[in-house]
Coordinates of C-alpha atoms and ligand atoms in Angstrom, one line a residue:
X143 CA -22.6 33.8 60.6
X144 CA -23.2 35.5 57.3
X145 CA -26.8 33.7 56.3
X146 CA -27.8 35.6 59.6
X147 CA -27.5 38.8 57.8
X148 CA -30.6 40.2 56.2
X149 CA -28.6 41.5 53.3
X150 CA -30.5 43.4 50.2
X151 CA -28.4 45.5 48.9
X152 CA -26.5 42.2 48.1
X153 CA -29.8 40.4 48.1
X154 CA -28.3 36.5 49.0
X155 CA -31.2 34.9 46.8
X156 CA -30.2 36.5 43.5
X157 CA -26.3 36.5 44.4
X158 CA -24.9 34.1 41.8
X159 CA -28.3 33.1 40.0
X160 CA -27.9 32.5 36.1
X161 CA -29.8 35.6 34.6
X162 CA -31.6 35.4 31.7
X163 CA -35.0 36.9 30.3
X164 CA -38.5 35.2 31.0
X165 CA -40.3 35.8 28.3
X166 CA -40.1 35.6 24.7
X167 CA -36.0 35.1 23.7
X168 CA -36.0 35.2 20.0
X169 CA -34.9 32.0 18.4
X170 CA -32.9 34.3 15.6
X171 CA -30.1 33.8 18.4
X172 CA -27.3 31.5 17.2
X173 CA -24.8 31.7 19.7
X174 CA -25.7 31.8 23.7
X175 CA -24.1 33.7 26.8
X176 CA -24.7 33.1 30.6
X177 CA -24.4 35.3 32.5
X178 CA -24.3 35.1 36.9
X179 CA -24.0 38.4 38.8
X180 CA -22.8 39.0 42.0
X181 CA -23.4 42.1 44.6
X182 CA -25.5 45.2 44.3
X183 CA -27.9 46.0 42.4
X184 CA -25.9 48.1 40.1
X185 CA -24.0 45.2 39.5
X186 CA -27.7 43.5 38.0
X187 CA -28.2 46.6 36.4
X188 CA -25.0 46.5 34.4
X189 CA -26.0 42.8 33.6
X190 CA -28.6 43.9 31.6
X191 CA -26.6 46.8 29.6
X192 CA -24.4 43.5 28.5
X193 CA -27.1 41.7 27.7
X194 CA -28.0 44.6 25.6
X195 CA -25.0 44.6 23.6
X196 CA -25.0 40.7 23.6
X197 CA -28.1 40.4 21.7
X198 CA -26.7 43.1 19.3
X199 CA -23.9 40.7 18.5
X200 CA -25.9 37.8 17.9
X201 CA -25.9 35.9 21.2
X202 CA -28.8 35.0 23.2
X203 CA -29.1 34.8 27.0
X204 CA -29.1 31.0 28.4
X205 CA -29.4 29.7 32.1
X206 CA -27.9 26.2 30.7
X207 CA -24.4 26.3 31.3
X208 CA -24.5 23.5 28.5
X209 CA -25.2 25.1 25.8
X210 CA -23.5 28.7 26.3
X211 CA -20.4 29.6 23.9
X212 CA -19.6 32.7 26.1
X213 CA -19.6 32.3 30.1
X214 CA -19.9 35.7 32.4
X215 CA -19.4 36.4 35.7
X216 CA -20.3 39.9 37.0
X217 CA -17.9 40.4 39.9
X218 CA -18.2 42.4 43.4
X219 CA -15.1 43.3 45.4
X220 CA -16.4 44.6 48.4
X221 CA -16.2 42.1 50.9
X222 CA -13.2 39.8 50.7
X223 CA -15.9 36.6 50.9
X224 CA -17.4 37.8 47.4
X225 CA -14.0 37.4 45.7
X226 CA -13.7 33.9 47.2
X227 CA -17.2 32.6 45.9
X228 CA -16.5 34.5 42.3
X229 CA -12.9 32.8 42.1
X230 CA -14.6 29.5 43.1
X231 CA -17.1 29.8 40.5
X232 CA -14.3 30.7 37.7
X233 CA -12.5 27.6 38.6
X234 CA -15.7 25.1 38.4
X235 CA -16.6 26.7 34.4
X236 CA -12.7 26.6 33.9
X237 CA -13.6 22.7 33.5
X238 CA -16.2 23.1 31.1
X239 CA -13.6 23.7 28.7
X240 CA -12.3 19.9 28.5
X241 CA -15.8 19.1 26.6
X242 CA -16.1 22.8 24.7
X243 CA -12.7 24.1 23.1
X244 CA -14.2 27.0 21.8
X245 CA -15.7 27.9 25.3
X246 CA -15.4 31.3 26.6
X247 CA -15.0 32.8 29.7
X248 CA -15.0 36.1 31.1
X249 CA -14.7 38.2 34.4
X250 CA -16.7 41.6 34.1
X251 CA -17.4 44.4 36.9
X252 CA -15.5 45.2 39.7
X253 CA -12.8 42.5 40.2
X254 CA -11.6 43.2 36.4
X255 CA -9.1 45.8 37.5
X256 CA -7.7 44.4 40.5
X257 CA -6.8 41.0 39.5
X258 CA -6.8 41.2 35.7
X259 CA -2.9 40.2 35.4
X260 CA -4.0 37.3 38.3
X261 CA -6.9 35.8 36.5
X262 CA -5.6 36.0 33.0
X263 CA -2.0 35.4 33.5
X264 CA -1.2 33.8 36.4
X265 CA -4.2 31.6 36.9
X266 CA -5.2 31.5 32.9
X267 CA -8.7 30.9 34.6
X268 CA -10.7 33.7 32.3
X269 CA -10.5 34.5 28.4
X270 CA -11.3 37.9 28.7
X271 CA -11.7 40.5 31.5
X272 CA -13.7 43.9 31.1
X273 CA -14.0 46.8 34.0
X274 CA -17.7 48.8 34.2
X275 CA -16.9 51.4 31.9
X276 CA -15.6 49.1 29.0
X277 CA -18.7 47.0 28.1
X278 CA -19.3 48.8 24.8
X279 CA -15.8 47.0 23.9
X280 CA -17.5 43.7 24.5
X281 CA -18.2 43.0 20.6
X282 CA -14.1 43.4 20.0
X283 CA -12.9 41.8 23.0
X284 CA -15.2 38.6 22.0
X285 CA -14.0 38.4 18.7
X286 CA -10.1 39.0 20.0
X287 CA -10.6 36.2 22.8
X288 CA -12.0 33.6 19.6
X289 CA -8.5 33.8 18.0
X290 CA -6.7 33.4 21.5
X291 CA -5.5 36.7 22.1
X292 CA -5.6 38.2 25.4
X293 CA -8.7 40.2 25.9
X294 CA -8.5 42.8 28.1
X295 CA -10.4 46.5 28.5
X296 CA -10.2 47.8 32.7
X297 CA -10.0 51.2 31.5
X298 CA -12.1 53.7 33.7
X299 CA -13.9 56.4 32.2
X300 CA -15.3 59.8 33.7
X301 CA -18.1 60.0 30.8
X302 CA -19.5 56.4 30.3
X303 CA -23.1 56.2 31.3
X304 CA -24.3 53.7 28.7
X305 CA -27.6 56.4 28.4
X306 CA -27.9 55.2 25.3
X307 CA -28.2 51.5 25.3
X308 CA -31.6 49.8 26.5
X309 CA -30.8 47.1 28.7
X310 CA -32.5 43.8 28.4
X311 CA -34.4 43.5 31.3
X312 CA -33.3 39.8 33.1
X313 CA -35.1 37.4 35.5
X314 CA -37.3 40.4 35.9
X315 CA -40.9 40.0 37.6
X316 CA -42.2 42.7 35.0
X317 CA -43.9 44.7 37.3
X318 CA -40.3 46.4 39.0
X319 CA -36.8 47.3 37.1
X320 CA -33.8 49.1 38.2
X321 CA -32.5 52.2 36.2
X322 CA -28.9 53.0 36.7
X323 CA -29.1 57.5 37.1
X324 CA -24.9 57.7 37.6
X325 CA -22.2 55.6 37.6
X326 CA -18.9 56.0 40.0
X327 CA -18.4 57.7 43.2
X328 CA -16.3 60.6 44.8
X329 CA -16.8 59.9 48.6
X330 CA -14.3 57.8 49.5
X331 CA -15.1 56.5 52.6
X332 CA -12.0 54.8 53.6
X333 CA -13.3 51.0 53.8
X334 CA -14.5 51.3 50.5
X335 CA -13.3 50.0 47.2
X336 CA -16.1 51.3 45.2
X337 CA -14.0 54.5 44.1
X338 CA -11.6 52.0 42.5
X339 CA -13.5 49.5 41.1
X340 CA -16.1 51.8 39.4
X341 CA -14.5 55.6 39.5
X342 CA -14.9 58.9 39.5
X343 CA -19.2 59.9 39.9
X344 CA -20.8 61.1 36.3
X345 CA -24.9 61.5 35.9
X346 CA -26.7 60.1 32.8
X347 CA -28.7 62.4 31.0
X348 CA -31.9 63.3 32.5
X349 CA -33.6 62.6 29.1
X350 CA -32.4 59.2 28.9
X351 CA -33.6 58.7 32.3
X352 CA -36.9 59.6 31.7
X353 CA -37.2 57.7 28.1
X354 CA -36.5 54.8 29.5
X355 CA -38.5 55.3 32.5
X356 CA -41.4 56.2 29.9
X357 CA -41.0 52.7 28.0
X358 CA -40.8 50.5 31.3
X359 CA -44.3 51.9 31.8
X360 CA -45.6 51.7 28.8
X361 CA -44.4 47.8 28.8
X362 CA -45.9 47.4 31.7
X363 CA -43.9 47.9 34.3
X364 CA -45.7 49.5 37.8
X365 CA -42.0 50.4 39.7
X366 CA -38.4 51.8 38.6
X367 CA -35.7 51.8 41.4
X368 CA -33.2 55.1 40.2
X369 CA -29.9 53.5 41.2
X370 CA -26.7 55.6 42.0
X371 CA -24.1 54.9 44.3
X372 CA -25.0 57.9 45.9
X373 CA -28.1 59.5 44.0
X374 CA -28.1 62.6 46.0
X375 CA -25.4 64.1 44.1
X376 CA -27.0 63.3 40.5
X377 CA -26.6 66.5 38.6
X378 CA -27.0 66.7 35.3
X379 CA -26.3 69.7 33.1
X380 CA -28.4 69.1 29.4
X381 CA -27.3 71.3 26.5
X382 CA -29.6 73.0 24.4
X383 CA -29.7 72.9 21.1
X384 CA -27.6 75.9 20.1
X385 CA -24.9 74.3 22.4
X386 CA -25.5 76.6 25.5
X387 CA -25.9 74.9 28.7
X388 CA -29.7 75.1 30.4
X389 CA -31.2 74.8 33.8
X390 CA -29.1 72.1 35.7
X391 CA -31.5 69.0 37.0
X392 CA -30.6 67.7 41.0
X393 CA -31.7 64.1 42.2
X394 CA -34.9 66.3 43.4
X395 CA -36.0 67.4 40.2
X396 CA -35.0 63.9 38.5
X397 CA -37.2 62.3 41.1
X398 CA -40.3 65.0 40.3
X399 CA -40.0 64.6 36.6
X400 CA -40.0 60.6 37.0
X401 CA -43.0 60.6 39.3
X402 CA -44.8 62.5 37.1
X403 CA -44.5 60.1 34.0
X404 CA -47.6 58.6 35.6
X405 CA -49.3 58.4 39.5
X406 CA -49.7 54.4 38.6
X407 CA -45.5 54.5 38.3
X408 CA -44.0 53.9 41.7
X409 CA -40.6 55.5 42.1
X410 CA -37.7 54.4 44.2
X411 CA -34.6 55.4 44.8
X412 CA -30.6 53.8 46.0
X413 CA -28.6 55.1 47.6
X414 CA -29.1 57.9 49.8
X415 CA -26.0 59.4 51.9
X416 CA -26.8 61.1 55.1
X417 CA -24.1 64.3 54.7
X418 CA -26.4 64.6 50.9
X419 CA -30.4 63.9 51.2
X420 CA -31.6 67.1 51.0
X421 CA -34.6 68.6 52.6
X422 CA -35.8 69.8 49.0
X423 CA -36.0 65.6 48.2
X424 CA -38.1 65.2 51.0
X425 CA -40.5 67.7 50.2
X426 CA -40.7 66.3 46.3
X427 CA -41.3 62.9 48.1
X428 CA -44.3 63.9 50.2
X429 CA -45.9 66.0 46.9
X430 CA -46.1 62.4 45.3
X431 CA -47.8 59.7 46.4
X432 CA -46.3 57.6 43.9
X433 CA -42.7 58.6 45.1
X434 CA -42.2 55.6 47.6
X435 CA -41.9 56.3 51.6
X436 CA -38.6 54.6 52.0
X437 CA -35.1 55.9 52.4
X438 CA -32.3 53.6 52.4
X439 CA -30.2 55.8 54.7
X440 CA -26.5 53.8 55.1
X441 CA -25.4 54.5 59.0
X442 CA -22.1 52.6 58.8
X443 CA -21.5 53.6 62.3
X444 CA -22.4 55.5 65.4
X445 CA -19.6 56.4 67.0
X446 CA -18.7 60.0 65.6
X447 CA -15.1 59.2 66.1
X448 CA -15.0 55.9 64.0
X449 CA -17.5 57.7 61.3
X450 CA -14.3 60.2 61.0
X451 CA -11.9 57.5 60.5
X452 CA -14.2 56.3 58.0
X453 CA -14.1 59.3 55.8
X454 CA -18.2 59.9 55.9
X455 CA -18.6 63.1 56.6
X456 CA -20.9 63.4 59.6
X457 CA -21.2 63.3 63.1
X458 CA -23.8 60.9 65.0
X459 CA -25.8 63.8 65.6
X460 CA -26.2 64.6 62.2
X461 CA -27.7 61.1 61.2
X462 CA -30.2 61.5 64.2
X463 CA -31.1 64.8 62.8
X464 CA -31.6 63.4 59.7
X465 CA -33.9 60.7 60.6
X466 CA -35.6 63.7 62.5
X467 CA -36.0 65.6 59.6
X468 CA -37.3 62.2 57.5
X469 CA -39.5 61.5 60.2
X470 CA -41.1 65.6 60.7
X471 CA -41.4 65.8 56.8
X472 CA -42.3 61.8 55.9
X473 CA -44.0 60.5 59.4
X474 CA -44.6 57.2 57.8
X475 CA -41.5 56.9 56.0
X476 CA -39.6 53.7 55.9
X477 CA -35.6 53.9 57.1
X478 CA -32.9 51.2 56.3
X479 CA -29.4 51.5 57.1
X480 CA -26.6 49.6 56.4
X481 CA -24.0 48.9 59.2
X482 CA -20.4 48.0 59.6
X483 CA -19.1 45.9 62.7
X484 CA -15.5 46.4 63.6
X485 CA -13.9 48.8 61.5
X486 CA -10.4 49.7 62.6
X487 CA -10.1 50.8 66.1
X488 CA -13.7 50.3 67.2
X489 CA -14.3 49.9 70.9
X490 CA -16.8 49.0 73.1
X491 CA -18.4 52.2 73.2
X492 CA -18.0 52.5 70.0
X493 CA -20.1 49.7 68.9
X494 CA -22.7 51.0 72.3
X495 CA -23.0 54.4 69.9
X496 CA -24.0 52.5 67.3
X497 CA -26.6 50.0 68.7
X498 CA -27.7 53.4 70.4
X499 CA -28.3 54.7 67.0
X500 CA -30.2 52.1 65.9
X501 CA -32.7 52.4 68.7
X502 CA -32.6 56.1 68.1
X503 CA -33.7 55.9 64.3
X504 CA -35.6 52.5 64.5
X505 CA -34.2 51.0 61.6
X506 CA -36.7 49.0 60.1
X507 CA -34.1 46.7 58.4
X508 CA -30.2 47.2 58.2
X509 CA -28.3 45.1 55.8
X510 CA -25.4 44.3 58.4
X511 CA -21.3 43.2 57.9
X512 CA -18.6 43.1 59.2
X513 CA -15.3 45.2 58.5
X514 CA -13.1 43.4 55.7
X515 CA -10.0 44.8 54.5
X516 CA -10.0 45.8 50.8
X517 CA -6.9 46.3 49.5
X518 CA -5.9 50.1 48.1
X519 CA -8.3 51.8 50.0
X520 CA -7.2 54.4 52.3
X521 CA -8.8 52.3 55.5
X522 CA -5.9 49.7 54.6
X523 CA -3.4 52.2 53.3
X524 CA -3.9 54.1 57.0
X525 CA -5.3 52.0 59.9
X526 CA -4.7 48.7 60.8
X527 CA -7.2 46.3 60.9
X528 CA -6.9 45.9 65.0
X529 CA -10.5 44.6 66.2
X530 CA -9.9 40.4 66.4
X531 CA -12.3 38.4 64.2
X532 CA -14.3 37.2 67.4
X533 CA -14.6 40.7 68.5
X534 CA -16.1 41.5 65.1
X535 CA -18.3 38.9 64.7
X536 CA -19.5 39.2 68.3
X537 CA -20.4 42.6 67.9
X538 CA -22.0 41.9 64.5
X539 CA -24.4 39.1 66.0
X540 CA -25.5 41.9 68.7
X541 CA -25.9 44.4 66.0
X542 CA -28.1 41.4 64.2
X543 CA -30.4 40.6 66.8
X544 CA -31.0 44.7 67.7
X545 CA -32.2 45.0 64.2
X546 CA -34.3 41.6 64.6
X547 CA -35.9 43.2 67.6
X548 CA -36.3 46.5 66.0
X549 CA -37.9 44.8 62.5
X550 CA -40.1 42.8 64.8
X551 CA -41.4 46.3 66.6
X552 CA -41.9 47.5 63.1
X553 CA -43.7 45.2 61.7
X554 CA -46.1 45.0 65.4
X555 CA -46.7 48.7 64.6
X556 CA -48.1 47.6 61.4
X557 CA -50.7 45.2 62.1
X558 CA -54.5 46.5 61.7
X559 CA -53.1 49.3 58.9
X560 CA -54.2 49.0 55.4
X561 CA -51.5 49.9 52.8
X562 CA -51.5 50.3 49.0
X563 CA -49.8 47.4 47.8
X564 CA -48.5 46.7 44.2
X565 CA -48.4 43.1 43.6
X566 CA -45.0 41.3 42.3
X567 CA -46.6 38.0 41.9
X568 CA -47.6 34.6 43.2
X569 CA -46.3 34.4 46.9
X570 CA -42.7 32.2 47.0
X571 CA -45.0 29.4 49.0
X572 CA -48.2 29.3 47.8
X573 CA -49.2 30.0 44.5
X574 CA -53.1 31.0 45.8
X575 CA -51.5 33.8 47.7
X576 CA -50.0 37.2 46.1
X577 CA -46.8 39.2 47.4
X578 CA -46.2 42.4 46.8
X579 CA -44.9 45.5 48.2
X580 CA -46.2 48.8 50.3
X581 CA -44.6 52.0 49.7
X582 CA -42.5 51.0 52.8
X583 CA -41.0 48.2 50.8
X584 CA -42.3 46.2 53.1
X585 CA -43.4 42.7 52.0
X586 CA -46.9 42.0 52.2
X587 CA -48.5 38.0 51.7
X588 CA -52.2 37.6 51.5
X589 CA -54.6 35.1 49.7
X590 CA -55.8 36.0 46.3
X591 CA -59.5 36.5 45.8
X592 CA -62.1 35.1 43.5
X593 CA -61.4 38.9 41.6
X594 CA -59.6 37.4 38.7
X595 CA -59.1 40.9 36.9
X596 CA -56.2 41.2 39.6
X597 CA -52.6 40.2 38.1
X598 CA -49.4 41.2 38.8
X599 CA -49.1 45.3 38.6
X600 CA -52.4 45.6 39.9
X601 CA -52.5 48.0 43.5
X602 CA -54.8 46.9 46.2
X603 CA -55.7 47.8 49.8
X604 CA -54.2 45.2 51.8
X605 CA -55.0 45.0 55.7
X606 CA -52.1 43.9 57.8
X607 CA -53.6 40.8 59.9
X608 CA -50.7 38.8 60.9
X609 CA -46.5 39.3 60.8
X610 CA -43.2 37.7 61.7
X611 CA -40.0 40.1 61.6
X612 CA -39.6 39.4 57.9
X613 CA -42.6 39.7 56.5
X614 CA -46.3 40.7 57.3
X615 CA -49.1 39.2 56.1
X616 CA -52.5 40.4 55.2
X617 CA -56.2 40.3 53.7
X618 CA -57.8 42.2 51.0
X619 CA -59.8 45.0 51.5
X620 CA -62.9 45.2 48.9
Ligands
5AD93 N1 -16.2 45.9 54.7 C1 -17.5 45.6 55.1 N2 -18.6 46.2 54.6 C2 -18.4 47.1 53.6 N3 -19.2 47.8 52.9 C3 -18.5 48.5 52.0 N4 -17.2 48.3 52.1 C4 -17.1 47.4 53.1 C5 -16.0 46.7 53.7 N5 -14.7 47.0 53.3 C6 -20.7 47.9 53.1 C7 -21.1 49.3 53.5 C8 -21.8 49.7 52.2 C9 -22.4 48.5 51.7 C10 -22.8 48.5 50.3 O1 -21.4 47.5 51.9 O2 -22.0 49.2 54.6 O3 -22.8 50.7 52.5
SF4_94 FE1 -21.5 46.9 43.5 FE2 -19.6 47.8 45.0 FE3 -19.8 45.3 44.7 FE4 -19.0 46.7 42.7 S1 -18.0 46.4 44.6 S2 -20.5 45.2 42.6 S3 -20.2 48.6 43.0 S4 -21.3 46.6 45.7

């Protein structure tokens, strides 16, 4: 059931994958860490912040399991089936031990608080375990674990951003990076164990935002995806010199001040919640052309009365006059969702409502699960967990092949445009054919021409000639 799901924000080809740079890894390294990460993108993000520190300390990133001294796995907890794979994967590197004594091995991210006193006492399966906001302790925690004490840091913070540390940009293509904006989240929707895992929501300072931005370009880089768990609520407050607090920036004015670092920097943005986009965002997004036409716009689910149980804030017909406002303000705007089958006393017409929706905003992709208890939150504190497996999974299949149908229609109403596309690389097939992206972020294949000034980070006018519902493909226009 779950390969079914077209799932991005927990994109299944990266979930797991050894991370480690592509280019040039000094050879001054003399000790090695691998490193897998699991879930979203924030989760990759963080990756990189510990790779950061990492290389401070002396260790280089490896994809060889064989010769690593430190072991990492970045955790998700927000679907029971993550914490499966992750535990899975701790047991299979607990093994590498009988050949390497001195192997380490650690749990970082969002598991760490919840099953800390499982995974280091119980289980003695992990060396050390370190929550989000404790990576800078990283250096001591190492150095405790080497003399076999108990290394453990899950303390949250409400001021940890990490502004200051560069992250070491992994398995990158060099053309697109992710810069984390905030950290935490206050919304508690009630299936959701973000608020515990990663706590309370704090912005990074807009400066740091923007230097970093600044350097990706200047490395090379063509894209940067602004990352927050809920970016419409970034508010950052800088202080002047003399100490006195200045103009406050929103996500809005972020997003301005990033576009204009250059109009050959695409900007992106995750994640938008419906109760927050404002219509002041939209507006910044159609000044820019470089601000990308896609909003990643979480539904959850239809049905006003399940959205209540769910703690999010809005009605169904405040998403649809969202996706009217998007669609007056942005007509060519891309729209994602992400959608929950079977949350705790859905019904029928619940699950109606929200195929409804989806026809309503014509999704052009949804990343789609169903409901799985997390422990702590107030969903399992409150409701029980009432709709049978088969009922879920059922209703999850329909919800599946709507948004196959709706992609499909999507993509047909592209065929004969010409989009901007920035190119990402060789095509996953066939290396005489680029991929790349339109504003949309849609993907877009077509074959390379006899031009051989273009390379990756090079726009070009594609014309949509053919497409499937994943992906379209094109030719050049010259
Ligand atoms: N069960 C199923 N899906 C969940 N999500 C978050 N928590 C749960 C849960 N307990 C989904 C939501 C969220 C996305 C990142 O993961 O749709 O937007
Ligand atoms: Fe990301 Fe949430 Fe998973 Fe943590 S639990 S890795 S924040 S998706």
């Amino acid at each position: 059931m779950e390969t079914l799901l077209i799932d991005k924000t927990h994109d299944e080809s990266r979930q797991g994958e050894a991370l480690a740079p592509t280019t040039s890894d000094p050879l001054t390294f003399t000790k090695r860490f691998y490193i897998e990460s699991y879930g979203c993108q924030m989760n990759f993000a963080d990756s990189e912040v510990v790779a950061s520190i990492l290389n401070k300390e002396g260790f280089g990133a490896t994809r060889n399991l064989e010769e690593a001294d430190l072991i990492f796995v970045n955790t998700c907890s927000i679907r029971e089936k993550a914490e499966q794979t992750v535990r899975k994967r701790l047991t299979e590197f607990k093994r590498l031990k009988k050949q390497n004594k001195e192997l380490l091995i650690g749990v970082l991210g969002c598991m760490a608080e919840r099953l800390k006193a499982k995974f280091l006492e119980e289980e003695r399966l992990v060396d050390l375990v370190v929550g989000p906001d404790a990576y800078r302790s990283l250096p001591l925690l190492v150095s405790e674990a080497t003399v076999g004490q108990k290394a453990v840091n899950v303390l949250l913070s409400r001021e940890e951003t990490y502004a200051d540390i560069a992250p070491v940009r992994l398995d990158g293509n060099g053309v697109s990076a992710f810069v984390s904006i905030m950290r935490g989240c206050n919304n508690m929707c009630s299936f959701c164990v973000v608020p515990f895992t990663r706590g309370r929501e704090r912005s990074r300072d807009d400066q740091s935002i923007l230097n970093e931005c600044r350097e990706l370009f200047e490395q090379g880089y063509r894209e940067v995806t602004l990352l927050g768990q809920n970016v419409d609520s970034y508010y950052y407050v800088p202080a002047e010199a003399d100490g006195s607090a200045s103009a406050p920036v929103t996500f809005a004015l972020l997003l301005e001040k990033v576009a204009r670092i250059s109009p050959l920097l695409r900007v992106r943005f995750s994640t938008s919640h419906p109760k927050d986009i404002t219509d002041e965002v939209l507006y910044t997004m159609q000044r820019y052309d470089n601000i990308c036409k896609y909003i990643h716009l979480p539904l959850q689910s239809g049905s006003t009365r399940v959205l209540q149980l769910m703690n999010r804030t809005y009605t169904q017909e405040w998403y649809k006059a969202k996706v009217d406002r998007i669609k007056a303000i942005l007509p060519d705007c891309g729209i994602s969702a992400d959608i929950i089958a079977g949350f705790c006393t859905e019904q029928e017409e619940d699950h109606l409502d929200t195929l409804a929706v989806m026809d309503y905003a014509k999704f052009d992709f949804s990343y789609m699960f169903f409901y799985s208890e997390r422990p702590g939150t107030l969903a399992a504190r409150r409701y029980q967990d009432d709709v049978p497996e088969i009922v879920k999974k059922r209703r999850l299949q329909e919800i599946v092949e709507k948004q196959n149908q709706l992609s499909l229609q999507s993509n047909q109403r592209d065929l004969g445009k010409i989009f901007t596309v920035l190119i990402e690389g060789d095509s996953k097939k066939n290396e005489r054919e680029w991929k790349g992206r339109n504003s949309q972020n849609k993907v877009i294949v077509f074959p390379k021409s006899a031009d051989s000034a273009l390379t990756k980070g090079s726009y070009v006018q594609v014309r949509v000639t053919e497409c499937s519902q994943a992906t379209l493909r094109g030719l050049l226009v010259l």
